[in-house]
Amino acid sequence: MAELESPNVMPKLISFLSSLLKRVAESNDLNQQQLLHQKVSVFHGLTRPTISIQSYLERIFKYANCSPSCFIVAYVYLDRFTQRQPSLPINFFNVHRLLITSVMVAAKFMDDLYYNNAYYAKVGGITTIEMNFLEVDFLFGLGFHLNVTPGTFQAYCAHLQSEMLLMQPLNFADSSLSLGKSLKAHLCYNEDESSSHQKQQQLAV
Amino acid sequence: MEKTGVLSAKEAFEKLEKVGEGTYGKVYRAREKATGKIVALKKTRLHEDEEGVPPTTLREVSILRMLSRDPHVVRLMDVKQGQNKEGKTVLYLVFEYMDTDLKKFIRSFRQSGETIPPHIIKVILSICPSIFNIRFFFVHLFLSIWLQSLMYQLCKGVAFCHGHGILHRDLKPHNLLMDRKTMMLKIADLGLARAFTVPIKKYTHEILTLWYRAPEVLLGATHYSMAVDMWSVGCIFAELVTKQALFPGDSELQQLLHIFRLLGTPNEDVWPGVSKLMNWHEYPQWNPQSLSTAVPSLDELGLDLLSQMLKYEPSKRISAKKAMEHVYFDDLDKRHL
């Protein structure tokens, strides 16, 4: 927790998550084969939003005021969602809506103090009615599988950390980022998913 | 988890009677038309304007997805999405049906004195066959076996939740469902539950019905642990014995004073760090009383277990798993539970 809350960690994490999602969206948009089998969902915008993924995620981070852990958990949710909904890959037409919804659901599940859907709708630049539809679809898309064990949380932190170091060794090598360190004080529990999280294919391209 | 375009209760379920009402909607006893199975149908209104899916629903569904396989946690069978008459989105949570809860059960005992219904006698004999060897036995013997059985099931259910990193945070007799015939007890209403294994900013202290609220929560602790549930279990234990709430406060201050009168006013010796808690003030000084003054009919082993559940210092409070191993439960045939 302390690691995630230190001032230089979250901006770097936000920046990295943005570039990761950008690469995923680019890859899926280029993949014509996949486009043929893609479903159009409530997350799919008619046009590609003009705001960049990074600016959008920074905006969410600035206004959501949720626990830093929520961004890791939102990332876990996006991964679960794409695995459960293979016909809805992340692309530039749906990534923004998926992002605002995943962070909102993570905050609602994780935090005792959080903003309501109307507030997140304003932050995300959509209507409250649309936000509510997105939330319900996202929850059913996840099969309401919202709990994240410490093992899973730590695995995703470690994965993000190694990806960050691989991607920008000069920028990140000095930051001694250990996202999972904050969990050392917490008890670890077995759960069905904790044994299988290594097998999960994660969002990184 | 089913997402149907329109699911009117008329189509899938025949509502038999309303059995309760919560913040977000009504609970019905219903019959599933396809199978004829009796279920509890929890209808959750989605506040279209501001809130969306209530966080209590969101947590309850996701946590029960994980915990429902335990026999001492109520089973969530399905979640369906539909629309009400006004065309507003509604979620239907479909639960197994249980015919009573511990609050009603205690109330029925209070009203009928100490008479034990014949079907309970039958169940008790199956749990504790050694009773057959006793030629003449008294009502209190039955009651103690019945009490042990319910408490063991409660500890087992709580241990299962804690083992999966879930705090219930609202354990009280009303949230413990029962099957009158089998005396099976199940933990329900996980709307206030949360995962405690991933770090977050802080927890709210607006949790838990006052009477079952742990002192650390009343004193404003923003991070708390499994021990809050064990305090509630202790309060329920005492209430099962006496048929009266152990600490029936009507405000946070009164609640603390009830606790202090029985257990003594805490200090840094018995509870290191207590004076640093946000709501700590100078309270009247009381000496601890023996628990037997509050729960006179509980035997020595029961009092020992209760005292470990009601320890002031959260880290010293007995865990649910340890409680299951307590000698108080040695007489029980645990294979049936």
XYZ file of C-alpha atoms in Angstrom:
542
model
C 0.000 0.000 0.000
C 2.757 2.408 0.984
C 4.582 1.533 -2.238
C 1.564 2.339 -4.373
C 0.940 5.570 -2.504
C 4.456 6.952 -2.846
C 4.171 9.976 -5.156
C 6.304 8.777 -8.076
C 4.889 5.257 -8.380
C 1.299 5.820 -9.478
C 2.042 8.238 -12.357
C 4.528 5.692 -13.726
C 2.030 2.877 -13.316
C -0.700 4.915 -15.035
C 1.672 5.768 -17.849
C 2.689 2.144 -18.264
C -0.878 0.785 -18.146
C -1.809 3.322 -20.817
C 0.964 2.248 -23.159
C 0.141 -1.403 -22.512
C -3.545 -0.905 -23.365
C -2.597 1.194 -26.375
C -0.486 -1.650 -27.737
C -3.289 -4.152 -27.100
C -5.814 -1.919 -28.882
C -3.459 -1.312 -31.813
C -2.753 -5.002 -32.138
C -6.444 -5.907 -32.096
C -7.395 -3.137 -34.519
C -4.751 -4.330 -36.968
C -5.858 -7.915 -36.712
C -8.385 -8.025 -39.553
C -9.074 -11.699 -38.912
C -10.280 -10.875 -35.437
C -12.352 -7.920 -36.606
C -14.559 -10.250 -38.617
C -15.565 -12.152 -35.480
C -15.904 -9.151 -33.196
C -19.233 -8.464 -31.567
C -20.395 -4.891 -31.234
C -21.193 -4.371 -27.561
C -22.416 -1.544 -25.335
C -18.743 -0.686 -24.815
C -18.281 -0.019 -28.518
C -18.344 3.662 -29.486
C -19.581 4.755 -32.911
C -16.378 6.707 -33.394
C -12.913 6.450 -31.973
C -12.621 8.846 -28.976
C -10.240 11.742 -29.552
C -8.797 11.664 -26.018
C -5.748 9.405 -25.751
C -5.796 6.381 -23.457
C -3.095 7.973 -21.308
C -4.953 11.278 -20.876
C -8.149 9.392 -20.115
C -6.517 7.170 -17.500
C -4.767 10.178 -15.949
C -8.131 11.920 -15.744
C -9.672 8.897 -14.003
C -6.724 8.738 -11.604
C -7.010 12.449 -10.854
C -10.733 12.461 -10.062
C -11.615 8.937 -8.884
C -9.707 9.322 -5.605
C -9.895 5.574 -5.009
C -7.281 3.331 -3.389
C -4.232 2.913 -5.652
C -4.850 -0.849 -5.481
C -8.041 -0.280 -7.478
C -6.000 0.341 -10.633
C -4.276 -3.024 -10.298
C -7.638 -4.659 -9.578
C -9.202 -2.890 -12.590
C -6.383 -4.316 -14.717
C -7.180 -7.797 -13.343
C -10.850 -7.264 -14.241
C -9.985 -6.225 -17.800
C -7.894 -9.342 -18.171
C -10.695 -11.552 -16.841
C -13.218 -9.795 -19.056
C -11.200 -10.333 -22.237
C -10.649 -13.985 -21.352
C -14.337 -14.578 -20.685
C -15.446 -12.534 -23.705
C -13.060 -13.495 -26.516
C -15.401 -11.963 -29.094
C -14.952 -8.556 -27.409
C -11.222 -7.833 -27.655
C -9.971 -4.468 -26.428
C -9.701 -1.964 -29.268
C -9.759 1.816 -29.747
C -13.552 1.819 -29.974
C -14.179 0.218 -26.568
C -11.056 0.715 -24.433
C -12.186 4.006 -22.853
C -15.550 2.669 -21.748
C -13.972 -0.539 -20.478
C -11.456 1.501 -18.488
C -13.914 3.795 -16.727
C -16.192 0.835 -15.945
C -13.437 -1.403 -14.605
C -12.045 1.309 -12.305
C -15.526 2.172 -11.041
C -16.391 -1.466 -10.315
C -13.009 -2.002 -8.618
C -13.577 1.041 -6.398
C -17.105 -0.090 -5.530
C -15.939 -3.571 -4.642
C -12.708 -2.664 -2.885
C -13.320 0.626 -1.122
C -15.819 1.463 1.583
C -15.789 5.101 0.494
C -16.245 5.706 -3.222
C -18.032 7.955 -5.713
C -21.317 6.911 -7.328
C -22.024 6.079 -10.977
C -23.165 9.612 -11.795
C -19.785 10.966 -10.707
C -17.839 8.361 -12.712
C -20.037 9.113 -15.724
C -18.979 12.769 -15.506
C -15.320 11.794 -15.151
C -15.625 9.446 -18.130
C -17.563 11.842 -20.337
C -20.656 9.664 -20.715
C -24.223 9.834 -19.405
C -25.241 8.244 -16.112
C -27.699 5.984 -17.922
C -24.917 4.718 -20.181
C -22.623 4.251 -17.178
C -25.282 2.105 -15.507
C -25.700 -0.051 -18.615
C -21.937 -0.469 -18.925
C -21.681 -1.499 -15.282
C -24.331 -4.227 -15.543
C -22.861 -5.584 -18.785
C -19.370 -5.557 -17.327
C -20.503 -7.425 -14.194
C -22.297 -10.108 -16.195
C -19.345 -10.232 -18.598
C -17.112 -10.987 -15.615
C -19.655 -13.424 -14.203
C -19.477 -11.242 -11.065
C -15.992 -12.665 -10.512
C -14.706 -9.628 -8.613
C -12.658 -10.974 -5.741
C -8.888 -10.777 -6.138
C -6.732 -12.876 -3.838
C -3.375 -11.614 -2.546
C -1.669 -14.236 -4.705
C -3.365 -12.956 -7.833
C -2.816 -9.325 -6.852
C 0.871 -9.950 -6.267
C 1.249 -11.910 -9.499
C -0.222 -9.054 -11.527
C 1.964 -6.537 -9.693
C 5.050 -8.613 -10.419
C 3.991 -9.025 -14.040
C 3.462 -5.284 -14.466
C 6.750 -4.541 -12.776
C 8.747 -6.882 -15.008
C 7.007 -5.512 -18.111
C 7.789 -1.966 -17.016
C 11.452 -2.801 -16.536
C 11.607 -4.566 -19.895
C 9.939 -1.720 -21.686
C 11.792 1.230 -20.229
C 14.786 0.000 -18.257
C 16.332 3.455 -18.011
C 13.226 5.192 -16.735
C 12.166 2.571 -14.263
C 15.362 0.941 -13.075
C 15.962 3.593 -10.441
C 12.456 3.673 -9.040
C 12.752 0.415 -7.063
C 9.115 -0.231 -7.792
C 7.753 -3.174 -5.876
C 4.006 -3.091 -6.254
C 3.494 -6.344 -4.434
C 5.661 -5.478 -1.437
C 2.782 -3.815 0.348
C 1.063 -7.167 0.608
C 3.784 -8.836 2.634
C 2.056 -7.820 5.831
C -1.198 -9.378 4.663
C -2.138 -13.002 5.087
C -2.230 -15.139 1.976
C -5.145 -17.424 1.283
C -5.753 -20.240 -1.111
C -8.504 -19.832 -3.621
C -9.373 -21.607 -6.825
C -7.860 -18.869 -8.911
C -4.633 -18.470 -6.952
C -3.237 -21.706 -8.326
C -4.221 -20.888 -11.865
C -3.268 -17.236 -12.116
C 0.157 -18.086 -13.521
C -1.533 -19.952 -16.350
C -3.719 -17.004 -17.202
C -2.805 -15.250 -20.373
C -2.386 -11.639 -19.395
C -3.111 -8.460 -21.279
C 0.453 -7.724 -22.280
C 1.070 -8.140 -25.994
C -25.052 -15.978 -13.971
C -27.726 -15.375 -16.509
C -28.364 -12.175 -18.376
C -31.798 -12.365 -19.916
C -33.426 -9.631 -21.928
C -36.603 -9.593 -19.906
C -37.213 -11.704 -16.866
C -40.502 -10.910 -15.242
C -40.950 -12.755 -11.996
C -44.211 -14.057 -13.477
C -42.361 -15.891 -16.240
C -39.724 -17.737 -14.242
C -41.060 -17.756 -10.690
C -44.325 -17.966 -8.892
C -44.122 -15.638 -5.907
C -45.632 -17.337 -2.872
C -45.182 -14.709 -0.166
C -43.070 -11.734 0.809
C -40.675 -12.790 3.565
C -38.642 -9.629 4.029
C -37.655 -6.217 2.802
C -34.240 -4.572 2.716
C -32.753 -1.259 1.641
C -32.684 -2.200 -2.017
C -35.741 -4.371 -2.498
C -37.993 -7.180 -1.379
C -37.331 -10.844 -0.604
C -39.911 -13.430 -1.634
C -40.455 -17.102 -1.063
C -41.039 -18.317 -4.595
C -41.391 -21.452 -6.661
C -39.228 -21.867 -9.729
C -41.714 -22.834 -12.426
C -39.308 -24.974 -14.424
C -38.245 -27.189 -11.517
C -40.876 -26.666 -8.829
C -38.062 -25.860 -6.406
C -38.788 -23.443 -3.551
C -36.302 -20.564 -3.559
C -35.756 -17.192 -1.936
C -35.925 -14.444 -4.521
C -34.132 -11.227 -3.641
C -35.280 -8.480 -5.953
C -32.796 -5.617 -6.166
C -33.851 -2.289 -7.612
C -31.123 -0.517 -9.533
C -31.256 3.192 -8.858
C -31.224 4.347 -12.459
C -30.214 7.892 -11.663
C -27.178 7.915 -9.388
C -25.836 4.762 -7.833
C -26.203 1.931 -10.329
C -25.707 -1.549 -8.899
C -25.705 -1.202 -5.101
C -22.265 -2.092 -3.719
C -23.951 -4.452 -1.261
C -25.394 -6.458 -4.179
C -22.134 -6.342 -6.080
C -20.180 -7.641 -3.085
C -22.760 -10.178 -2.030
C -22.960 -11.783 -5.472
C -19.227 -11.880 -6.097
C -18.406 -13.136 -2.608
C -21.142 -15.778 -2.670
C -19.880 -16.978 -6.051
C -16.767 -17.932 -4.153
C -18.200 -19.047 -0.803
C -21.498 -20.677 -1.774
C -20.032 -24.159 -1.945
C -19.679 -24.298 1.845
C -22.613 -25.973 3.624
C -22.657 -23.214 6.239
C -22.915 -20.327 3.784
C -26.246 -19.700 2.057
C -26.231 -20.873 -1.562
C -26.656 -18.327 -4.336
C -28.129 -20.336 -7.182
C -28.390 -17.711 -9.897
C -28.454 -14.023 -10.763
C -30.841 -12.830 -13.427
C -31.333 -9.440 -14.966
C -34.781 -8.236 -15.885
C -37.144 -5.298 -15.898
C -39.953 -4.281 -13.599
C -43.367 -2.924 -14.630
C -41.942 0.559 -15.181
C -39.245 -0.833 -17.469
C -36.487 -0.195 -14.920
C -33.605 -2.658 -14.632
C -33.920 -5.141 -11.785
C -31.546 -7.845 -10.576
C -32.982 -11.054 -9.166
C -30.754 -12.983 -6.781
C -31.966 -16.561 -6.475
C -31.052 -18.236 -3.170
C -31.813 -21.598 -1.627
C -34.771 -21.171 0.706
C -34.307 -21.431 4.474
C -37.411 -21.380 6.633
C -36.225 -19.297 9.584
C -33.348 -17.323 11.034
C -31.650 -17.348 14.413
C -33.391 -14.162 15.543
C -36.840 -15.699 15.013
C -35.621 -18.963 16.484
C -34.398 -17.283 19.684
C -37.641 -15.315 19.900
C -39.718 -18.490 19.616
C -37.680 -20.054 22.429
C -38.098 -16.964 24.576
C -41.858 -17.127 24.109
C -42.210 -20.856 24.727
C -40.037 -20.928 27.842
C -37.546 -23.770 27.602
C -39.626 -26.413 25.888
C -37.867 -28.134 23.039
C -39.861 -29.109 19.959
C -39.809 -32.898 19.304
C -38.104 -32.554 15.915
C -35.169 -30.785 17.590
C -34.867 -33.643 20.082
C -34.604 -36.036 17.124
C -31.851 -33.950 15.520
C -29.953 -33.621 18.804
C -30.015 -37.383 19.286
C -28.481 -37.844 15.836
C -25.736 -35.314 16.604
C -24.934 -36.665 20.046
C -25.814 -40.368 20.282
C -24.130 -40.660 23.687
C -27.292 -39.142 25.159
C -28.925 -42.553 24.684
C -26.808 -43.827 27.575
C -28.338 -41.334 29.968
C -31.457 -42.685 31.564
C -32.817 -39.436 32.877
C -31.752 -36.222 31.350
C -32.855 -32.671 31.731
C -33.902 -30.013 29.325
C -30.692 -28.056 29.883
C -28.671 -31.017 28.650
C -30.573 -30.922 25.373
C -30.146 -27.191 25.227
C -26.397 -27.422 25.698
C -26.018 -29.945 22.842
C -28.264 -27.806 20.649
C -26.197 -24.749 21.580
C -22.905 -26.507 20.844
C -24.207 -27.637 17.467
C -25.306 -24.159 16.385
C -22.136 -22.513 17.663
C -19.914 -25.072 15.966
C -21.712 -24.547 12.654
C -21.367 -20.781 13.042
C -17.634 -21.025 13.771
C -17.217 -23.373 10.818
C -18.978 -20.984 8.438
C -17.005 -17.993 9.714
C -13.737 -19.950 9.445
C -14.579 -20.721 5.821
C -15.208 -17.024 5.052
C -12.003 -15.955 6.800
C -10.046 -18.708 5.076
C -10.997 -17.088 1.783
C -10.014 -13.623 2.921
C -13.561 -12.389 3.506
C -14.758 -10.411 6.531
C -18.519 -10.657 7.013
C -18.803 -7.493 9.153
C -22.511 -7.885 9.869
C -22.890 -11.110 11.814
C -26.055 -11.083 13.910
C -28.875 -13.570 14.596
C -31.023 -12.108 11.811
C -28.304 -12.890 9.244
C -27.942 -16.523 10.290
C -30.470 -18.605 8.409
C -31.709 -21.934 9.705
C -33.549 -24.992 8.597
C -35.953 -25.840 11.404
C -36.094 -29.535 10.503
C -32.378 -30.268 10.317
C -31.078 -27.483 12.591
C -28.642 -26.570 9.831
C -27.279 -23.028 10.185
C -26.045 -20.900 7.280
C -24.407 -17.496 7.131
C -26.267 -15.048 4.900
C -26.457 -11.396 3.910
C -22.912 -10.705 2.805
C -23.803 -7.229 1.556
C -21.399 -5.603 4.026
C -18.703 -8.229 3.568
C -15.397 -7.325 1.980
C -12.091 -8.856 1.011
C -9.451 -7.926 3.575
C -6.425 -9.250 1.779
C -5.653 -6.508 -0.734
C -4.521 -3.170 0.719
C -6.984 -0.273 0.570
C -7.044 3.229 2.023
C -9.271 2.611 5.013
C -12.334 0.757 6.145
C -15.529 2.446 7.233
C -16.664 2.194 10.817
C -20.302 2.438 9.711
C -20.540 -1.320 9.709
C -22.275 -3.876 11.805
C -25.436 -3.587 13.838
C -24.592 -1.803 17.075
C -25.194 -4.677 19.516
C -22.689 -6.967 17.788
C -20.094 -4.308 16.987
C -16.535 -4.889 18.206
C -14.968 -2.299 20.542
C -12.177 -1.453 18.078
C -14.811 -0.477 15.499
C -16.779 1.546 18.067
C -13.561 3.313 19.025
C -12.938 4.322 15.415
C -10.289 1.898 14.139
C -9.955 2.368 10.377
C -8.206 -0.947 9.801
C -9.594 -4.045 11.409
C -9.419 -7.777 10.983
C -11.197 -11.102 11.310
C -11.454 -10.373 15.027
C -14.463 -8.073 14.413
C -16.445 -11.105 13.274
C -15.327 -13.157 16.261
C -16.584 -10.480 18.652
C -19.984 -10.756 16.943
C -19.843 -14.553 17.276
C -19.223 -14.123 21.015
C -22.222 -11.799 21.366
C -24.396 -14.295 19.467
C -23.127 -17.139 21.679
C -24.205 -15.319 24.850
C -27.555 -14.415 23.296
C -28.231 -18.040 22.394
C -27.734 -18.984 26.042
C -29.705 -16.196 27.714
C -32.173 -15.386 24.877
C -31.249 -11.724 25.491
C -28.746 -9.498 23.701
C -25.486 -9.313 25.656
C -24.768 -5.624 24.958
C -28.013 -3.920 23.847
C -26.749 -0.348 23.364
C -28.841 2.296 21.626
C -25.951 4.573 20.644
C -22.231 4.108 20.049
C -21.405 5.574 23.456
C -24.015 3.491 25.278
C -22.754 0.426 23.434
C -19.217 1.019 24.690
C -20.456 1.597 28.230
C -22.411 -1.682 28.161
C -19.213 -3.472 27.166
C -17.057 -1.660 29.729
C -19.491 -2.418 32.577
C -19.137 -6.150 32.012
C -15.571 -6.513 30.766
C -14.033 -3.559 32.602
C -12.852 -0.282 31.096
C -9.889 -1.121 28.866
C -6.479 0.490 29.301
C -3.028 0.234 27.749
C -2.201 -2.799 29.915
C -5.053 -4.999 28.704
C -5.195 -3.482 25.216
C -2.005 -1.790 24.003
C -2.814 1.096 21.660
C -6.418 1.558 22.797
C -5.877 5.157 23.900
C -4.568 6.060 20.417
C -7.833 5.103 18.725
C -9.777 7.953 17.165
C -12.842 7.838 19.444
C -10.995 7.194 22.700
C -11.939 9.481 25.597
C -11.687 9.276 29.347
C -14.432 6.795 30.195
C -15.837 5.847 33.600
C -13.619 3.233 35.230
C -15.231 -0.166 35.776
C -13.577 -3.358 36.965
C -14.136 -6.509 34.905
C -16.998 -8.757 36.051
C -17.061 -12.507 35.716
C -18.809 -13.514 32.488
C -20.913 -15.932 34.510
C -22.803 -12.947 35.933
C -24.073 -12.147 32.431
C -24.402 -15.740 31.200
C -25.119 -17.731 34.372
C -26.343 -20.941 32.743
C -23.274 -21.442 30.544
C -20.884 -24.155 31.735
C -17.211 -23.610 32.494
C -15.936 -24.675 29.072
C -18.488 -22.463 27.351
C -17.466 -19.505 29.506
C -13.830 -20.112 28.612
C -14.622 -20.067 24.890
C -16.816 -16.989 25.279
C -14.092 -15.128 27.173
C -11.655 -15.817 24.325
C -14.156 -14.450 21.801
C -14.636 -11.283 23.848
C -10.990 -10.370 24.408
C -10.393 -6.640 24.069
C -7.165 -6.830 22.109
C -8.168 -7.952 18.591
C -4.962 -9.924 18.013
C -5.611 -11.937 21.194
C -9.194 -12.809 20.246
C -9.652 -16.454 19.293
C -9.935 -17.221 15.568
C -12.882 -19.157 14.148
C -10.597 -22.048 13.235
C -9.170 -22.225 16.756
C -12.652 -21.911 18.243
C -13.708 -25.054 16.356
C -10.926 -26.946 18.139
C -11.988 -25.751 21.603
C -12.788 -28.461 24.160
C -16.300 -27.018 24.486
C -17.139 -28.855 21.246
C -15.553 -32.186 22.193
C -18.900 -33.918 22.828
C -20.218 -33.188 19.353
C -20.233 -35.731 16.571
C -18.870 -33.321 13.976
C -19.417 -35.620 11.007
C -23.038 -34.479 10.823
C -22.178 -30.789 10.866
